């Protein structure tokens, strides 16, 4: 049976999705659309993808029972350790997959956008691995606040192009990447999240689905249980959440919690809580929920976390929200920082600021004592040390 | 009949169209620019609705859009401005914007306002053909509006034929596989592409856009099409020299 959370032939999840692209991009997107499923499902792809995930990325990533965290919140809290992946986050699951697809399609030049720099690093890494040319677009503001990742990309041989327009963050980096793609249709655009025109949201979700595939057997092995009661993941564009939810979306018994960044507060005017502040709109080729003004101009979002300040959300998540399949919560900058310090102090794990948003809702939920909760720890906090140190002093 | 189609019946060669951004360089320049363009002898005008995230536009037009938005332009104001010249302006206008602007404004309300302003032709670069067929064809028909489709050097022959069927005003021939921007020349590759399109003997009129900046590129484009659109080069001049410089920009191109 086909899942209701798979897009239809035009790339729609309910009313969300589609491919709203200028004619200039039609051939590129069409080529990908015609080939991606066939490539992903081929033995050749699966063998290479799985082998790289195992030996290069270090998968399976552990499912770790965080005992002291569990004690504190009165539930069984497991952390899916995507932070232990090579390059430090879940992003590499997707870039390994897409680089293999790009190679199969005969592409030699890769472009990507990045917010926190995790996707940029993961893309630069696989380009180095495959010997392909790599250009990464990154908002000027993000280049400043994520300096270590910029250095890593450069060391890996990527060209980092600052996006100088608009808010100079992820949205603008994506605009610049799409513009460059229009001018250079021979390039392969390696999108980092479940956003963009169809088939990107579905393709990226399929490549991140390895997260929930592993959770399934790991949980069974550890607890004998088929499913967790609750899965929690942070959502900017939504790729780590899509991966963590993927194999559970059709199973209504599993509670899915998506956590958005509410910055200085949902209604402060400095927020990225798209589901609460947004309305139906089109961004980066996809119809979704979008933060915009009364005339459809896209509003500049804010979050302390460079990976979550996206004014839209992937169309799958818009559908999960609209259909009430997932429960959307939010965490402010301060709540995320508090949660990051807490995890560091009681579990010895420094999480990425993005993942800290997912951890931050633990204190807002009433758990039953047997409840099995999986928090997707999407990345490690090395890149955020400067921010953490600054707030340590405060 | 569509106003641009009607124009083609009177004149089918060397048509000059100019793209400009509403509310730029000053908030109340919209109507001044249109009036000056009409006076200078431009055949039809592309009225650009400033958008925060104009994916299909180059940096010049994006900058002008950002400036116009900072000036305080919005859709209601644009419609108000256009209403004031409805009776006096005789040059056909084409409205160019992004789909999200129409979506958020309300599709029916948007279409009605466009019609009220005496406009019957739209260019929405991020409205793909399949979405047009599934969601918008009926809506536009209801209001007597026509959508202009773009073709590029990479558009397949089969797709061009389909676009030809849907085109009631003209086909926008994108000169190069690049975003808008004044490049200063037309390459042999582009000429080969123009020739390929010309040889298809399409029923629709063809207007070339993207990369047209001066008399030379305009004339080359007109050898293969019914006319051409100048955007970025015009905006650059307008930003630098203001509305008073419009006649001086246009005259050398059409003389």
JSON list of N, CA and C in Angstrom, two decimals, chain A residues 42 273 353:
[
{"chain": "A", "resi": 42, "resn": "UNK", "atom": "N", "xyz": [18.04, 0.91, -7.35]},
{"chain": "A", "resi": 42, "resn": "UNK", "atom": "CA", "xyz": [18.91, -0.06, -8.04]},
{"chain": "A", "resi": 42, "resn": "UNK", "atom": "C", "xyz": [19.88, -0.70, -7.05]},
{"chain": "A", "resi": 273, "resn": "UNK", "atom": "N", "xyz": [9.45, 30.16, 13.81]},
{"chain": "A", "resi": 273, "resn": "UNK", "atom": "CA", "xyz": [8.42, 29.15, 14.05]},
{"chain": "A", "resi": 273, "resn": "UNK", "atom": "C", "xyz": [7.40, 29.18, 12.91]},
{"chain": "A", "resi": 353, "resn": "UNK", "atom": "N", "xyz": [23.39, 23.34, 18.18]},
{"chain": "A", "resi": 353, "resn": "UNK", "atom": "CA", "xyz": [22.31, 24.23, 18.61]},
{"chain": "A", "resi": 353, "resn": "UNK", "atom": "C", "xyz": [20.95, 23.81, 18.04]}
]
